Amino acid sequence: MKRSAGIAVLLLVCAAITRAAPADCWALRKHGKNAQAQNCFAALTRSANAYERAEGFWGLEQWEQANAQFRLATTQEDSKAIYKVRWGLLLHERFNDSDAAALFHEALNKDLSLAEAYVGLALISADGFDGHAEEYAAKAIERDPKLAEAHEVMADLALANDDPQTATAQADEAIALGDDALDAMAIRAAVELIGDRSPDAWLAKIRAVNPGYGEAYARVAHQLELHYRYEDAVGYYRKAIAADPQLWAAHSALGIDLMRLGQQQEPYQELELAYNNGHRDAATVNSLRLLDSYKNFDTFRDDTTIIKLNKSESALLLPYIRTELHTILAVYSKKYQMTLPGPVQVEVYPDHEDFAVRTMGMPGLGALGVTFGEVVVMDSPSGRKPGDFNWGATLWHEMSHVFILTATNHRVPRWFTEGLAVHEEGQRSQEWKNRVTPDVLVAIRDRKLLPVEKLDRGFVYPDYPAQVIVSYFQAGSICDFISEKWGETKLLDMVHSYAKLATTPQAIQQDLGLSPEEFDKQYQAWIEKQYGAEAEHFDEWRDKLRDLVKAEEAKDHQTVERLGPAVISLYPQYVDDANAYGLMAAGYALGGDTKSAAAILVKYERAGGQSPELLNRLAQLEQDAGEMTEAIATLERINYIYPVKNEDLHHRLGDLLYAQKDFDGAIREFKALLASNPVDKACAEFELAQAYYAAGQNDKAQDSVLAALEIAPDYRPAQKLLLEIQASTAKSN
Ligand SMILES: [Zn+2]
C-alpha cells in the first residue's frame, strides 16, 4: 500500500506527450503498463514544478533526486501539506521511518484533515508493532471514507489480528472504491488461504489488472508468516518474485523466511541480491550480518536434535541443553502422541541483538524465544540479566509450539498455542508456573481481560502497552483452568479440533460442551477466585511494599519483620525486584536469625523466585545447616537460570554432589567448571579426575589428572591420585 493511484487509466493514452499528473503515472505503473509509466515519469522529471519532478524521479527509482526535489517542493511558499505526506511515503519506502513519521506529523500540523498522513502513520506503526496502527487507520477512514488505501491498511491490520470478518469488510470497501485496489484483493486472497479455502479467484482478478504485480503475493506471504505458516509463505514469496523479478523486498523477505526454516545457502543468495540492488533495510542488513556470524557457532547433531551454540559457550551449555531437550522430546511425544517428522533445531544466541534479528518483523518483541516450524531460536542466559530468564522454562515453552504447530499443520490460533506453551512450563515445574505480574493484576482489577473468542487480538496489535504480557498470562491461565476443570486430555482434544480447522467457539463447544460466552463467565469467576483479592488490594500492597523498602534501607529490621508477612500475604506471587521475601531475608540476616532467613527464602524459591543471588544465599544457608540435599536442589535451580559466568556455582555444586556420591552429577558440574575457564584450572581437572575415578571411569580419570599435572607438576594430591588410579587399573586388568 505504498503508492496511490486511482485516476482512470483511460485518460492516459497520450500521457507521455501531454504530461500527465503524478497520479496518472502511478496508475499506469499499477496497471502493469510499465513502458508507458516510465515515459510518464520521465516527462514529470522535466516539469517546471518541483513536486512533480519529485514524483517523476521517485517513479524512475532515482531516490536521491526524488528526495532532493521533495525537499525543494516542501520549502516553497505554495507548498501543499500532501507533498510532505508523499515525501514521507518515499522515505518509508526507503527504510527511513523516523523521518517519514516526522513528515506525516508536520503535514498534519498544516492540515489536520489530511487522511493520507494518517495512512502513512498507520503503515509505520504496523511495521513497528507499536499498537497505534489501527487508531491511525481509523482516523484516516474517518477523515476520508473514500480513500481506498485507508481501508486497505485497516484490512491488513485486521487480518494480522486474526479478525477475518473486519479484514474482508474493509478490503471490500476498498475494492468498491476502485477496481484496481490490488492490495485489498491480495488481502481477500490471504483471508481465503488462512481459512483453508482457495485464493485462486482473487489472484486471477489481480492478474487481470496487472500480471506483474508481485506485491500482492508478497502481501499474502507476509500474512501467512504472521499466522505461523512459514513454509506456505515461502511459496508465495517465490510467486511474488516470479511475477516481478525486481521486487527486491520480496527477495529479502524470502531469504529471511528461509532462514527461519533453518536454511543458509539460499537465504544468503536472496539477501545479497536484495542488498546489491539497493534494498538495504535493517532486516536485510542485519540478517546478512547474522548469516556471516554463523561461523562463530558450533553445530551439534544427533538423531533427533540439531543444536547451535556460540563457540564461546558451547562446551558449557551443550550438556545441559541437550539433556533437557531429550527429556522434553520424550515427555511431549508421549503426551501429544506423536513424533516430530525430523530433528528439531535449537539456536541459542548470547547476543540479544542477533536474536532480535532472527525475530525481526515478528510481533511480540522482548520475547525470550521464538519458534519457526521446527526451528527454535532463543536467548542464551549470558545475553540476559541474571534472574531475568529461565532457559529451561523457555525451552519447554518453545518446544510445545514445535509440537502443536506440527500437530495442527500450523492451523492453531495464537492464543491457544501460547496459552498451552505457558501452561506446559507450569506442568514441568510449579515454580515455572504462569505468575501474575503487577500488570496482570491491574488488568484483572480493571476488567481488561478479553473474551476468549477475541483473545488473539491482545497479542499482535495490542490496545495498551502491557496487553501482550496480560494476554500471555490470560491464555496460559485459560489452559490451566481447562486442565483443572475438564482434565489435561481436553487440551489435547482441542489441539485435534484445531487441526481439523475448528474455530475457537467451535472447539470450546465441541470439546468442553459449552458456549464461548458461558466459558468466559466461568473463567472470569475462576480468575476472580484465584486473584480477585490480590487485584482488589493491589494499591494497598504497593504502598506497604514501599514502606517495607524504606524500613530495609534504614536497616530497621524489626519493622521489616513486622511489615513483611502482611506484604507477602497481600500478593504472595510477587518475586521480582524489591520483593518482600528478599527484604525480609536481609532483615533476618541483619538480626543474626539465619533460620528464619532460610525459611523465608524457601518460600521465595517455591513461589518461583529466580534471582541467582537470593537462591545462592539460600543454598549457603542450607549448606551451613547441613541440609545438603536441599542445597543441591537450590543450586540446580540456578543452573536453569544463570549457568554462565558462574564458576563458583559449578564448583560448589560439584563438591556437594561428589560428597553425596552422585558421581555422574559431579562429573557434569566439574566439566562445567572447566568450561567456565576457572582461575584454578589444575584444581578443577583434579576434582573432575576424582569424580571419574569414583564413578569407575579410570581412563578418563587418568586423562584429567594428567591434565592437572601438566598445569601444576608439583600438585601433590594429583600425583597421589595418579598412582592410585594406575594401581587400580593394573589390579582390574
Ligand atoms: Zn510462545
PDB file of N, CA and C and ligand atoms in Angstrom, residues 228 367 369-371 394 397-398 400-401 414 417-419 421-422 425 459 472, ligand 1:
ATOM      1  N   TYR A 228       2.000 -18.141  11.337  1.00  0.00           N
ATOM      2  CA  TYR A 228       2.928 -19.254  11.578  1.00  0.00           C
ATOM      3  C   TYR A 228       3.119 -20.163  10.366  1.00  0.00           C
ATOM      4  N   ALA A 367      10.546 -10.860  23.478  1.00  0.00           N
ATOM      5  CA  ALA A 367      10.371 -12.273  23.782  1.00  0.00           C
ATOM      6  C   ALA A 367      11.720 -12.898  24.093  1.00  0.00           C
ATOM      7  N   GLY A 369      12.200 -16.310  23.398  1.00  0.00           N
ATOM      8  CA  GLY A 369      12.388 -17.370  22.424  1.00  0.00           C
ATOM      9  C   GLY A 369      11.311 -17.272  21.362  1.00  0.00           C
ATOM     10  N   VAL A 370      11.586 -17.851  20.213  1.00  0.00           N
ATOM     11  CA  VAL A 370      10.611 -17.847  19.130  1.00  0.00           C
ATOM     12  C   VAL A 370      10.728 -19.176  18.391  1.00  0.00           C
ATOM     13  N   THR A 371       9.614 -19.686  17.921  1.00  0.00           N
ATOM     14  CA  THR A 371       9.614 -20.947  17.179  1.00  0.00           C
ATOM     15  C   THR A 371       9.158 -20.699  15.754  1.00  0.00           C
ATOM     16  N   THR A 394      11.916 -21.564  29.071  1.00  0.00           N
ATOM     17  CA  THR A 394      11.773 -21.084  27.693  1.00  0.00           C
ATOM     18  C   THR A 394      11.832 -22.248  26.702  1.00  0.00           C
ATOM     19  N   HIS A 397       8.643 -24.135  26.772  1.00  0.00           N
ATOM     20  CA  HIS A 397       7.629 -23.305  26.109  1.00  0.00           C
ATOM     21  C   HIS A 397       7.742 -23.417  24.587  1.00  0.00           C
ATOM     22  N   GLU A 398       8.930 -23.155  24.074  1.00  0.00           N
ATOM     23  CA  GLU A 398       9.099 -23.135  22.613  1.00  0.00           C
ATOM     24  C   GLU A 398       8.875 -24.521  22.020  1.00  0.00           C
ATOM     25  N   SER A 400       6.901 -26.775  23.070  1.00  0.00           N
ATOM     26  CA  SER A 400       5.460 -27.024  22.991  1.00  0.00           C
ATOM     27  C   SER A 400       4.929 -26.462  21.677  1.00  0.00           C
ATOM     28  N   HIS A 401       5.406 -25.274  21.285  1.00  0.00           N
ATOM     29  CA  HIS A 401       4.996 -24.715  19.984  1.00  0.00           C
ATOM     30  C   HIS A 401       5.363 -25.658  18.838  1.00  0.00           C
ATOM     31  N   ARG A 414      -3.251 -18.112  17.736  1.00  0.00           N
ATOM     32  CA  ARG A 414      -2.112 -17.686  18.540  1.00  0.00           C
ATOM     33  C   ARG A 414      -2.371 -17.878  20.039  1.00  0.00           C
ATOM     34  N   THR A 417      -1.940 -21.641  21.157  1.00  0.00           N
ATOM     35  CA  THR A 417      -0.586 -22.200  21.197  1.00  0.00           C
ATOM     36  C   THR A 417       0.257 -21.510  22.272  1.00  0.00           C
ATOM     37  N   GLU A 418       0.060 -20.188  22.432  1.00  0.00           N
ATOM     38  CA  GLU A 418       0.798 -19.503  23.503  1.00  0.00           C
ATOM     39  C   GLU A 418       0.316 -19.968  24.879  1.00  0.00           C
ATOM     40  N   GLY A 419      -0.995 -20.081  25.022  1.00  0.00           N
ATOM     41  CA  GLY A 419      -1.555 -20.488  26.306  1.00  0.00           C
ATOM     42  C   GLY A 419      -1.074 -21.872  26.701  1.00  0.00           C
ATOM     43  N   ALA A 421       1.622 -23.369  25.692  1.00  0.00           N
ATOM     44  CA  ALA A 421       3.062 -23.328  25.968  1.00  0.00           C
ATOM     45  C   ALA A 421       3.327 -22.800  27.383  1.00  0.00           C
ATOM     46  N   VAL A 422       2.588 -21.766  27.766  1.00  0.00           N
ATOM     47  CA  VAL A 422       2.739 -21.221  29.123  1.00  0.00           C
ATOM     48  C   VAL A 422       2.298 -22.271  30.148  1.00  0.00           C
ATOM     49  N   GLU A 425       4.947 -24.919  30.794  1.00  0.00           N
ATOM     50  CA  GLU A 425       6.022 -24.507  31.704  1.00  0.00           C
ATOM     51  C   GLU A 425       5.643 -24.867  33.142  1.00  0.00           C
ATOM     52  N   PHE A 459      -2.445 -10.012  21.229  1.00  0.00           N
ATOM     53  CA  PHE A 459      -1.055 -10.421  21.010  1.00  0.00           C
ATOM     54  C   PHE A 459      -0.320  -9.599  19.955  1.00  0.00           C
ATOM     55  N   TYR A 472      -0.609 -13.171  27.304  1.00  0.00           N
ATOM     56  CA  TYR A 472       0.108 -14.422  27.578  1.00  0.00           C
ATOM     57  C   TYR A 472      -0.406 -15.040  28.874  1.00  0.00           C
TER      58      TYR A 472
HETATM   59 ZN    ZN B   1       5.355 -18.619  22.727  1.00  0.00          ZN
END
